[in-house]
PDB file of C-alpha atoms in Angstrom:
ATOM      1  CA  MET A 124       0.000   0.000   0.000  1.00 70.00           C
ATOM      2  CA  SER A 125       1.320   3.413  -0.948  1.00 89.00           C
ATOM      3  CA  PHE A 126       1.105   6.336   1.461  1.00 98.00           C
ATOM      4  CA  THR A 127       2.221   9.941   1.194  1.00 98.00           C
ATOM      5  CA  PHE A 128       2.992  12.293   4.056  1.00 98.00           C
ATOM      6  CA  ARG A 129       2.826  16.071   4.272  1.00 98.00           C
ATOM      7  CA  ALA A 130       2.462  18.878   6.759  1.00 98.00           C
ATOM      8  CA  ALA A 131      -1.100  19.310   7.983  1.00 98.00           C
ATOM      9  CA  GLU A 132      -2.885  22.309   6.516  1.00 98.00           C
ATOM     10  CA  GLU A 133      -5.937  24.345   7.492  1.00 98.00           C
ATOM     11  CA  ARG A 134      -8.003  22.466   4.887  1.00 98.00           C
ATOM     12  CA  ASP A 135      -7.287  19.166   6.722  1.00 98.00           C
ATOM     13  CA  ILE A 136      -8.803  20.241  10.042  1.00 98.00           C
ATOM     14  CA  PRO A 137     -12.448  19.295   9.296  1.00 98.00           C
ATOM     15  CA  ARG A 138     -11.422  15.849   8.041  1.00 98.00           C
ATOM     16  CA  VAL A 139      -9.121  15.133  10.977  1.00 98.00           C
ATOM     17  CA  CYS A 140     -11.829  16.268  13.430  1.00 98.00           C
ATOM     18  CA  SER A 141     -14.233  13.777  11.820  1.00 98.00           C
ATOM     19  CA  PHE A 142     -11.974  10.835  12.780  1.00 98.00           C
ATOM     20  CA  ALA A 143     -12.927  11.171  16.477  1.00 98.00           C
ATOM     21  CA  GLN A 144     -16.374   9.599  16.194  1.00 97.00           C
ATOM     22  CA  THR A 145     -16.848   8.809  19.895  1.00 97.00           C
ATOM     23  CA  GLU A 146     -15.866  10.433  23.158  1.00 96.00           C
ATOM     24  CA  GLN A 147     -13.436   7.558  23.724  1.00 96.00           C
ATOM     25  CA  ASP A 148     -11.803   8.141  20.299  1.00 96.00           C
ATOM     26  CA  LEU A 149     -11.374  11.783  21.256  1.00 98.00           C
ATOM     27  CA  PHE A 150      -9.938  10.933  24.683  1.00 98.00           C
ATOM     28  CA  PHE A 151      -7.306   8.639  23.137  1.00 98.00           C
ATOM     29  CA  PHE A 152      -6.486  11.199  20.405  1.00 97.00           C
ATOM     30  CA  PHE A 153      -6.636  14.448  22.375  1.00 97.00           C
ATOM     31  CA  PRO A 154      -7.343  13.959  26.108  1.00 97.00           C
ATOM     32  CA  ALA A 155      -7.539  17.686  26.871  1.00 96.00           C
ATOM     33  CA  ALA A 156     -10.254  18.312  24.271  1.00 98.00           C
ATOM     34  CA  HIS A 157     -13.945  18.542  25.031  1.00 97.00           C
ATOM     35  CA  TRP A 158     -16.558  16.535  23.119  1.00 97.00           C
ATOM     36  CA  PRO A 159     -17.391  17.125  20.382  1.00 97.00           C
ATOM     37  CA  LEU A 160     -14.042  18.094  18.905  1.00 98.00           C
ATOM     38  CA  THR A 161     -14.259  21.481  17.235  1.00 98.00           C
ATOM     39  CA  HIS A 162     -12.058  22.848  14.493  1.00 98.00           C
ATOM     40  CA  GLU A 163     -10.908  25.555  16.907  1.00 98.00           C
ATOM     41  CA  GLN A 164      -9.746  23.030  19.539  1.00 98.00           C
ATOM     42  CA  LEU A 165      -7.663  21.182  16.952  1.00 98.00           C
ATOM     43  CA  ARG A 166      -6.358  24.439  15.471  1.00 98.00           C
ATOM     44  CA  GLU A 167      -5.199  25.595  18.937  1.00 98.00           C
ATOM     45  CA  SER A 168      -3.485  22.254  19.590  1.00 97.00           C
ATOM     46  CA  ILE A 169      -1.673  22.377  16.255  1.00 98.00           C
ATOM     47  CA  ALA A 170      -0.455  25.914  17.038  1.00 98.00           C
ATOM     48  CA  LYS A 171       1.170  24.706  20.285  1.00 98.00           C
ATOM     49  CA  ARG A 172       2.769  21.602  18.793  1.00 98.00           C
ATOM     50  CA  SER A 173       5.382  20.735  16.204  1.00 98.00           C
ATOM     51  CA  ASP A 174       5.398  18.861  12.912  1.00 98.00           C
ATOM     52  CA  SER A 175       1.637  18.258  12.586  1.00 98.00           C
ATOM     53  CA  THR A 176       1.564  15.666   9.823  1.00 98.00           C
ATOM     54  CA  VAL A 177      -1.098  13.937   7.747  1.00 98.00           C
ATOM     55  CA  ILE A 178      -0.836  10.624   5.954  1.00 98.00           C
ATOM     56  CA  GLU A 179      -2.707  10.211   2.678  1.00 98.00           C
ATOM     57  CA  ARG A 180      -3.795   7.142   0.771  1.00 98.00           C
ATOM     58  CA  ASP A 181      -4.999   7.726  -2.784  1.00 95.00           C
ATOM     59  CA  GLY A 182      -5.050  11.484  -2.153  1.00 96.00           C
ATOM     60  CA  GLN A 183      -7.329  11.175   0.893  1.00 98.00           C
ATOM     61  CA  VAL A 184      -6.183  12.128   4.408  1.00 98.00           C
ATOM     62  CA  VAL A 185      -6.408   8.972   6.556  1.00 98.00           C
ATOM     63  CA  GLY A 186      -4.339   9.867   9.618  1.00 98.00           C
ATOM     64  CA  PHE A 187      -2.772  12.629  11.688  1.00 98.00           C
ATOM     65  CA  ALA A 188      -0.049  13.012  14.332  1.00 98.00           C
ATOM     66  CA  ASN A 189       2.352  15.588  15.776  1.00 98.00           C
ATOM     67  CA  PHE A 190       4.853  16.174  18.575  1.00 98.00           C
ATOM     68  CA  TYR A 191       3.872  17.754  21.872  1.00 96.00           C
ATOM     69  CA  LEU A 192       7.469  17.707  23.054  1.00 96.00           C
ATOM     70  CA  TRP A 193      10.427  18.277  20.780  1.00 96.00           C
ATOM     71  CA  GLU A 194      13.987  18.985  21.806  1.00 91.00           C
ATOM     72  CA  ALA A 195      16.905  19.236  19.424  1.00 86.00           C
ATOM     73  CA  GLN A 196      19.154  16.243  20.141  1.00 90.00           C
ATOM     74  CA  GLY A 197      16.837  15.316  23.018  1.00 94.00           C
ATOM     75  CA  THR A 198      13.398  13.736  23.167  1.00 96.00           C
ATOM     76  CA  CYS A 199      10.508  14.023  20.727  1.00 98.00           C
ATOM     77  CA  THR A 200       7.154  12.822  22.045  1.00 98.00           C
ATOM     78  CA  ILE A 201       4.504  11.831  19.520  1.00 98.00           C
ATOM     79  CA  GLY A 202       0.937  12.900  20.293  1.00 97.00           C
ATOM     80  CA  ASN A 203      -2.459  13.559  18.754  1.00 98.00           C
ATOM     81  CA  VAL A 204      -2.314  10.265  16.844  1.00 98.00           C
ATOM     82  CA  ILE A 205      -5.542   9.354  15.062  1.00 98.00           C
ATOM     83  CA  VAL A 206      -6.506   7.261  12.050  1.00 98.00           C
ATOM     84  CA  ASP A 207      -9.682   7.451   9.976  1.00 98.00           C
ATOM     85  CA  PRO A 208     -12.038   4.769  11.370  1.00 98.00           C
ATOM     86  CA  GLU A 209     -12.459   3.404   7.824  1.00 97.00           C
ATOM     87  CA  ALA A 210      -8.679   2.931   7.516  1.00 98.00           C
ATOM     88  CA  ARG A 211      -7.936   1.356  10.908  1.00 97.00           C
ATOM     89  CA  GLY A 212      -6.207  -1.999  10.738  1.00 96.00           C
ATOM     90  CA  THR A 213      -4.755  -1.321   7.275  1.00 97.00           C
ATOM     91  CA  GLY A 214      -1.230  -0.224   8.225  1.00 97.00           C
ATOM     92  CA  VAL A 215      -1.934   3.514   8.300  1.00 98.00           C
ATOM     93  CA  GLY A 216      -1.113   3.886  11.993  1.00 98.00           C
ATOM     94  CA  ALA A 217       2.137   1.969  11.721  1.00 98.00           C
ATOM     95  CA  ALA A 218       3.258   3.954   8.680  1.00 98.00           C
ATOM     96  CA  LEU A 219       2.387   7.234  10.387  1.00 98.00           C
ATOM     97  CA  ILE A 220       4.275   6.405  13.599  1.00 98.00           C
ATOM     98  CA  LEU A 221       7.350   5.246  11.670  1.00 98.00           C
ATOM     99  CA  HIS A 222       7.253   8.481   9.656  1.00 98.00           C
ATOM    100  CA  MET A 223       7.060  10.538  12.861  1.00 98.00           C
ATOM    101  CA  ILE A 224      10.108   8.677  14.201  1.00 98.00           C
ATOM    102  CA  GLU A 225      11.946   9.612  10.995  1.00 98.00           C
ATOM    103  CA  ILE A 226      10.957  13.294  11.404  1.00 98.00           C
ATOM    104  CA  ALA A 227      12.143  13.213  15.036  1.00 97.00           C
ATOM    105  CA  ARG A 228      15.516  11.858  14.000  1.00 96.00           C
ATOM    106  CA  SER A 229      16.090  13.810  10.792  1.00 96.00           C
ATOM    107  CA  ARG A 230      14.596  17.225  11.659  1.00 96.00           C
ATOM    108  CA  HIS A 231      15.234  17.315  15.407  1.00 96.00           C
ATOM    109  CA  GLN A 232      18.192  14.888  15.709  1.00 95.00           C
ATOM    110  CA  ALA A 233      16.198  13.304  18.553  1.00 95.00           C
ATOM    111  CA  ALA A 234      18.135  10.912  20.724  1.00 94.00           C
ATOM    112  CA  GLU A 235      14.858   9.460  22.006  1.00 97.00           C
ATOM    113  CA  VAL A 236      11.300   9.124  20.687  1.00 98.00           C
ATOM    114  CA  THR A 237       8.453   8.494  23.117  1.00 98.00           C
ATOM    115  CA  LEU A 238       4.678   8.307  23.098  1.00 98.00           C
ATOM    116  CA  SER A 239       1.935   7.545  25.607  1.00 98.00           C
ATOM    117  CA  CYS A 240      -1.107   5.306  25.409  1.00 98.00           C
ATOM    118  CA  PHE A 241      -4.055   4.839  27.756  1.00 98.00           C
ATOM    119  CA  ASN A 242      -4.566   1.335  29.141  1.00 98.00           C
ATOM    120  CA  SER A 243      -7.981   0.997  27.456  1.00 97.00           C
ATOM    121  CA  ASN A 244      -6.556   1.824  24.005  1.00 97.00           C
ATOM    122  CA  VAL A 245      -6.046  -1.795  23.003  1.00 97.00           C
ATOM    123  CA  ALA A 246      -5.276  -0.989  19.360  1.00 96.00           C
ATOM    124  CA  GLY A 247      -2.432   1.317  20.385  1.00 97.00           C
ATOM    125  CA  LEU A 248      -1.089  -1.053  23.016  1.00 97.00           C
ATOM    126  CA  LEU A 249      -0.926  -3.847  20.451  1.00 97.00           C
ATOM    127  CA  LEU A 250       0.568  -1.656  17.700  1.00 98.00           C
ATOM    128  CA  TYR A 251       3.330   0.261  19.465  1.00 98.00           C
ATOM    129  CA  PRO A 252       5.388  -2.736  20.693  1.00 97.00           C
ATOM    130  CA  LYS A 253       5.297  -4.199  17.162  1.00 97.00           C
ATOM    131  CA  LEU A 254       7.009  -0.991  16.004  1.00 98.00           C
ATOM    132  CA  GLY A 255       9.745  -1.185  18.646  1.00 97.00           C
ATOM    133  CA  PHE A 256       8.260   0.773  21.556  1.00 98.00           C
ATOM    134  CA  VAL A 257       8.717  -0.535  25.097  1.00 98.00           C
ATOM    135  CA  PRO A 258       6.952   0.702  28.249  1.00 98.00           C
ATOM    136  CA  PHE A 259       9.061   2.629  30.739  1.00 98.00           C
ATOM    137  CA  ALA A 260       6.543   4.283  33.076  1.00 98.00           C
ATOM    138  CA  ILE A 261       2.890   4.228  34.073  1.00 98.00           C
ATOM    139  CA  GLU A 262       1.072   7.339  35.252  1.00 98.00           C
ATOM    140  CA  ALA A 263      -2.265   7.458  37.079  1.00 98.00           C
ATOM    141  CA  ARG A 264      -4.780   9.686  35.312  1.00 97.00           C
ATOM    142  CA  LYS A 265      -8.530  10.337  35.289  1.00 97.00           C
ATOM    143  CA  ASN A 266     -10.744   9.958  32.238  1.00 96.00           C
ATOM    144  CA  LYS A 267     -13.668  12.239  31.389  1.00 94.00           C
ATOM    145  CA  LEU A 268     -15.912  10.198  33.726  1.00 95.00           C
ATOM    146  CA  ASP A 269     -13.453  10.844  36.576  1.00 97.00           C
ATOM    147  CA  GLU A 270     -12.458   7.161  36.583  1.00 97.00           C
ATOM    148  CA  ARG A 271      -8.887   6.041  37.244  1.00 98.00           C
ATOM    149  CA  VAL A 272      -6.975   5.038  34.136  1.00 98.00           C
ATOM    150  CA  ALA A 273      -3.343   4.282  33.439  1.00 98.00           C
ATOM    151  CA  LEU A 274      -1.312   6.271  30.943  1.00 98.00           C
ATOM    152  CA  ILE A 275       1.484   4.017  29.720  1.00 98.00           C
ATOM    153  CA  HIS A 276       4.606   5.826  28.527  1.00 98.00           C
ATOM    154  CA  LEU A 277       6.608   4.018  25.855  1.00 98.00           C
ATOM    155  CA  ARG A 278      10.068   4.628  24.389  1.00 98.00           C
ATOM    156  CA  TYR A 279      11.225   3.679  20.910  1.00 98.00           C
ATOM    157  CA  ALA A 280      13.911   1.053  21.409  1.00 90.00           C
ATOM    158  CA  PRO A 281      14.278  -0.942  18.187  1.00 82.00           C
ATOM    159  CA  ALA A 282      15.964  -4.316  18.567  1.00 69.00           C
TER     160      ALA A 282
END
């Protein structure tokens, strides 16, 4: 399958917002956001982050990610990862994460790439280790229902 990557643009915001079809999707993608996700919430997040990137398949945006932490020759932390519900399970997420690792290394000379995943995000927890991420910390958090959840922090450590 052939994918292309490019910087996210204003015209992509409505499509990316449409990927969060449930409150749980939104919580995994953008925990600080309020349901339903508005274009303005995503726009504000993009403005505070680095390297907001979309992945396209056949000219259609099917995924989005960025960095919420980026340090030259330090750590880049991938965030706001979401894939079009119609494209989940097709390799889009893996391709997007691997591309973000490449951006971290080539543009920021990152020594370390990390990301975080909530314990109930089974798709993420199954995907990230396949790509070379290993857990290194667990943080107690609260979800939107004020229930305890675990945020699992993972570090890219390819074999």
